[in-house]
Amino acid sequence: MIAKKRIKKLLSLAKDSPYSKRYVSLARKISTKTRQRIPKDEKFRICKFCSTKLTVNNSSVRIDGQISIKCKECGNTRKVPIK
Ligand SMILES: [Zn+2]
């Protein structure tokens, strides 16, 4: 359970910090190592490709049959199907 707490702490630290990429990649490392899942609502706010914490300023969301979240840092789009 310590791992889960650390992940949450790191992600909350990443919110407004110049080191957010580092915090997020650390959190992802912990989650893969300890097999703790990143909470669902946080998962959507992390870029899978460059570990950026996605905010209103660096991402754009489009909905057309599915949710497309585009990261403006690396230009990759993550698609989430709507159930
Ligand atoms: Zn990205």
Short mmCIF file of N, CA and C and ligand atoms in Angstrom, two decimals:
data_model
loop_
_atom_site.label_atom_id
_atom_site.label_comp_id
_atom_site.label_asym_id
_atom_site.label_seq_id
_atom_site.Cartn_x
_atom_site.Cartn_y
_atom_site.Cartn_z
N MET A 1 0.83 -1.22 0.00
CA MET A 1 0.00 0.00 0.00
C MET A 1 0.85 1.26 0.00
N ILE A 2 2.12 1.10 0.39
CA ILE A 2 3.00 2.27 0.39
C ILE A 2 3.19 2.78 -1.04
N ALA A 3 3.27 1.83 -1.96
CA ALA A 3 3.49 2.21 -3.36
C ALA A 3 2.36 3.08 -3.87
N LYS A 4 1.14 2.69 -3.52
CA LYS A 4 -0.01 3.44 -3.99
C LYS A 4 0.03 4.88 -3.47
N LYS A 5 0.41 5.00 -2.21
CA LYS A 5 0.51 6.33 -1.61
C LYS A 5 1.56 7.17 -2.31
N ARG A 6 2.67 6.52 -2.63
CA ARG A 6 3.76 7.24 -3.29
C ARG A 6 3.34 7.70 -4.68
N ILE A 7 2.63 6.83 -5.38
CA ILE A 7 2.16 7.20 -6.71
C ILE A 7 1.25 8.42 -6.63
N LYS A 8 0.33 8.37 -5.67
CA LYS A 8 -0.61 9.49 -5.53
C LYS A 8 0.12 10.78 -5.18
N LYS A 9 1.10 10.66 -4.30
CA LYS A 9 1.87 11.83 -3.88
C LYS A 9 2.63 12.41 -5.07
N LEU A 10 3.28 11.54 -5.82
CA LEU A 10 4.05 11.99 -6.97
C LEU A 10 3.17 12.68 -8.00
N LEU A 11 1.98 12.10 -8.22
CA LEU A 11 1.10 12.68 -9.22
C LEU A 11 0.56 14.03 -8.76
N SER A 12 0.32 14.15 -7.47
CA SER A 12 -0.17 15.45 -6.99
C SER A 12 0.95 16.48 -7.02
N LEU A 13 2.18 16.03 -6.80
CA LEU A 13 3.31 16.94 -6.90
C LEU A 13 3.51 17.41 -8.34
N ALA A 14 3.20 16.52 -9.26
CA ALA A 14 3.43 16.81 -10.68
C ALA A 14 2.50 17.90 -11.20
N LYS A 15 1.44 18.15 -10.48
CA LYS A 15 0.43 19.08 -10.96
C LYS A 15 1.00 20.46 -11.29
N ASP A 16 1.69 21.04 -10.36
CA ASP A 16 2.27 22.35 -10.67
C ASP A 16 3.73 22.39 -10.22
N SER A 17 4.53 21.78 -11.07
CA SER A 17 5.95 21.74 -10.77
C SER A 17 6.73 21.70 -12.07
N PRO A 18 7.89 22.34 -12.09
CA PRO A 18 8.71 22.25 -13.31
C PRO A 18 9.27 20.86 -13.53
N TYR A 19 9.20 20.02 -12.49
CA TYR A 19 9.73 18.66 -12.62
C TYR A 19 8.63 17.64 -12.86
N SER A 20 7.50 18.10 -13.39
CA SER A 20 6.34 17.21 -13.47
C SER A 20 6.64 15.96 -14.31
N LYS A 21 7.43 16.11 -15.38
CA LYS A 21 7.74 14.95 -16.21
C LYS A 21 8.47 13.90 -15.39
N ARG A 22 9.38 14.36 -14.58
CA ARG A 22 10.16 13.44 -13.75
C ARG A 22 9.27 12.74 -12.73
N TYR A 23 8.39 13.51 -12.11
CA TYR A 23 7.49 12.94 -11.12
C TYR A 23 6.58 11.90 -11.74
N VAL A 24 6.06 12.23 -12.91
CA VAL A 24 5.14 11.29 -13.56
C VAL A 24 5.86 10.03 -13.99
N SER A 25 7.07 10.18 -14.53
CA SER A 25 7.78 8.96 -14.97
C SER A 25 8.16 8.11 -13.77
N LEU A 26 8.48 8.75 -12.65
CA LEU A 26 8.75 8.00 -11.42
C LEU A 26 7.51 7.24 -10.97
N ALA A 27 6.39 7.92 -10.99
CA ALA A 27 5.14 7.29 -10.56
C ALA A 27 4.82 6.10 -11.45
N ARG A 28 5.08 6.25 -12.75
CA ARG A 28 4.80 5.14 -13.66
C ARG A 28 5.76 3.98 -13.42
N LYS A 29 6.99 4.31 -13.10
CA LYS A 29 7.97 3.28 -12.81
C LYS A 29 7.54 2.47 -11.58
N ILE A 30 7.14 3.19 -10.54
CA ILE A 30 6.69 2.51 -9.32
C ILE A 30 5.49 1.63 -9.63
N SER A 31 4.58 2.15 -10.43
CA SER A 31 3.36 1.38 -10.70
C SER A 31 3.65 0.11 -11.49
N THR A 32 4.62 0.17 -12.39
CA THR A 32 4.93 -1.05 -13.14
C THR A 32 5.73 -2.03 -12.29
N LYS A 33 6.60 -1.50 -11.47
CA LYS A 33 7.44 -2.36 -10.64
C LYS A 33 6.62 -3.09 -9.59
N THR A 34 5.71 -2.36 -8.96
CA THR A 34 4.94 -2.93 -7.87
C THR A 34 3.58 -3.45 -8.32
N ARG A 35 3.31 -3.29 -9.62
CA ARG A 35 2.03 -3.72 -10.19
C ARG A 35 0.83 -3.03 -9.53
N GLN A 36 1.07 -1.82 -9.09
CA GLN A 36 -0.04 -1.01 -8.58
C GLN A 36 -0.56 -0.19 -9.74
N ARG A 37 -1.85 -0.17 -9.90
CA ARG A 37 -2.39 0.60 -11.01
C ARG A 37 -2.49 2.07 -10.66
N ILE A 38 -2.28 2.86 -11.67
CA ILE A 38 -2.50 4.29 -11.50
C ILE A 38 -4.01 4.51 -11.56
N PRO A 39 -4.56 5.29 -10.64
CA PRO A 39 -6.01 5.51 -10.63
C PRO A 39 -6.53 5.97 -11.99
N LYS A 40 -7.72 5.51 -12.33
CA LYS A 40 -8.25 5.73 -13.67
C LYS A 40 -8.32 7.22 -14.05
N ASP A 41 -8.79 8.02 -13.11
CA ASP A 41 -8.94 9.43 -13.45
C ASP A 41 -7.60 10.11 -13.67
N GLU A 42 -6.55 9.59 -13.04
CA GLU A 42 -5.21 10.14 -13.24
C GLU A 42 -4.62 9.64 -14.55
N LYS A 43 -4.95 8.41 -14.88
CA LYS A 43 -4.40 7.77 -16.06
C LYS A 43 -4.70 8.57 -17.34
N PHE A 44 -5.90 9.13 -17.38
CA PHE A 44 -6.28 9.89 -18.56
C PHE A 44 -5.54 11.21 -18.63
N ARG A 45 -4.95 11.63 -17.54
CA ARG A 45 -4.28 12.93 -17.53
C ARG A 45 -2.78 12.80 -17.67
N ILE A 46 -2.35 11.61 -18.06
CA ILE A 46 -0.93 11.40 -18.26
C ILE A 46 -0.70 10.98 -19.70
N CYS A 47 0.29 11.60 -20.35
CA CYS A 47 0.63 11.19 -21.70
C CYS A 47 1.46 9.92 -21.63
N LYS A 48 0.97 8.90 -22.35
CA LYS A 48 1.62 7.60 -22.31
C LYS A 48 3.01 7.65 -22.97
N PHE A 49 3.19 8.59 -23.88
CA PHE A 49 4.39 8.60 -24.70
C PHE A 49 5.52 9.44 -24.11
N CYS A 50 5.17 10.55 -23.47
CA CYS A 50 6.25 11.41 -22.97
C CYS A 50 6.08 11.74 -21.48
N SER A 51 5.17 11.05 -20.80
CA SER A 51 5.00 11.22 -19.35
C SER A 51 4.69 12.64 -18.91
N THR A 52 4.00 13.37 -19.76
CA THR A 52 3.61 14.72 -19.37
C THR A 52 2.28 14.67 -18.65
N LYS A 53 2.16 15.46 -17.62
CA LYS A 53 0.88 15.60 -16.96
C LYS A 53 0.02 16.51 -17.82
N LEU A 54 -1.05 15.97 -18.33
CA LEU A 54 -1.87 16.74 -19.26
C LEU A 54 -2.79 17.69 -18.51
N THR A 55 -2.74 18.95 -18.92
CA THR A 55 -3.64 19.95 -18.34
C THR A 55 -4.42 20.60 -19.47
N VAL A 56 -5.22 21.58 -19.12
CA VAL A 56 -6.01 22.27 -20.15
C VAL A 56 -5.07 22.97 -21.13
N ASN A 57 -3.92 23.40 -20.66
CA ASN A 57 -3.00 24.17 -21.50
C ASN A 57 -2.20 23.35 -22.49
N ASN A 58 -1.88 22.10 -22.14
CA ASN A 58 -1.01 21.34 -23.04
C ASN A 58 -1.68 20.12 -23.66
N SER A 59 -3.00 20.13 -23.66
CA SER A 59 -3.67 19.02 -24.32
C SER A 59 -4.98 19.50 -24.92
N SER A 60 -5.47 18.74 -25.90
CA SER A 60 -6.78 19.08 -26.43
C SER A 60 -7.62 17.81 -26.51
N VAL A 61 -8.87 17.95 -26.19
CA VAL A 61 -9.76 16.80 -26.15
C VAL A 61 -10.82 16.95 -27.22
N ARG A 62 -10.98 15.87 -28.00
CA ARG A 62 -12.01 15.90 -29.04
C ARG A 62 -12.89 14.68 -28.88
N ILE A 63 -14.16 14.87 -29.08
CA ILE A 63 -15.07 13.75 -28.95
C ILE A 63 -15.83 13.56 -30.26
N ASP A 64 -15.57 12.43 -30.93
CA ASP A 64 -16.37 12.07 -32.10
C ASP A 64 -16.46 10.55 -32.16
N GLY A 65 -17.39 10.01 -31.41
CA GLY A 65 -17.50 8.57 -31.32
C GLY A 65 -16.55 7.98 -30.30
N GLN A 66 -15.42 8.63 -30.14
CA GLN A 66 -14.47 8.25 -29.10
C GLN A 66 -13.78 9.51 -28.57
N ILE A 67 -13.18 9.37 -27.44
CA ILE A 67 -12.50 10.53 -26.86
C ILE A 67 -11.05 10.53 -27.35
N SER A 68 -10.64 11.58 -28.01
CA SER A 68 -9.26 11.70 -28.45
C SER A 68 -8.56 12.77 -27.62
N ILE A 69 -7.55 12.36 -26.90
CA ILE A 69 -6.81 13.31 -26.09
C ILE A 69 -5.45 13.52 -26.74
N LYS A 70 -5.21 14.73 -27.21
CA LYS A 70 -3.95 14.99 -27.89
C LYS A 70 -3.00 15.74 -26.96
N CYS A 71 -1.78 15.21 -26.89
CA CYS A 71 -0.74 15.85 -26.09
C CYS A 71 -0.01 16.84 -26.97
N LYS A 72 0.05 18.09 -26.52
CA LYS A 72 0.70 19.10 -27.34
C LYS A 72 2.22 19.08 -27.19
N GLU A 73 2.71 18.34 -26.22
CA GLU A 73 4.16 18.24 -26.02
C GLU A 73 4.80 17.38 -27.10
N CYS A 74 4.21 16.21 -27.35
CA CYS A 74 4.83 15.29 -28.30
C CYS A 74 3.94 15.03 -29.51
N GLY A 75 2.71 15.53 -29.49
CA GLY A 75 1.84 15.40 -30.64
C GLY A 75 1.12 14.07 -30.77
N ASN A 76 1.29 13.21 -29.79
CA ASN A 76 0.62 11.92 -29.86
C ASN A 76 -0.81 12.01 -29.35
N THR A 77 -1.66 11.19 -29.94
CA THR A 77 -3.06 11.18 -29.55
C THR A 77 -3.40 9.87 -28.88
N ARG A 78 -4.13 9.96 -27.81
CA ARG A 78 -4.58 8.78 -27.13
C ARG A 78 -6.09 8.68 -27.32
N LYS A 79 -6.54 7.51 -27.73
CA LYS A 79 -7.95 7.37 -28.00
C LYS A 79 -8.61 6.48 -26.98
N VAL A 80 -9.71 6.94 -26.46
CA VAL A 80 -10.44 6.19 -25.46
C VAL A 80 -11.85 5.95 -25.97
N PRO A 81 -12.25 4.72 -26.12
CA PRO A 81 -13.62 4.46 -26.58
C PRO A 81 -14.66 4.83 -25.52
N ILE A 82 -15.79 5.30 -25.98
CA ILE A 82 -16.87 5.63 -25.07
C ILE A 82 -17.75 4.40 -24.93
N LYS A 83 -18.01 4.05 -23.70
CA LYS A 83 -18.85 2.87 -23.48
C LYS A 83 -20.32 3.27 -23.44
ZN ZN B 1 3.09 13.53 -24.91
#
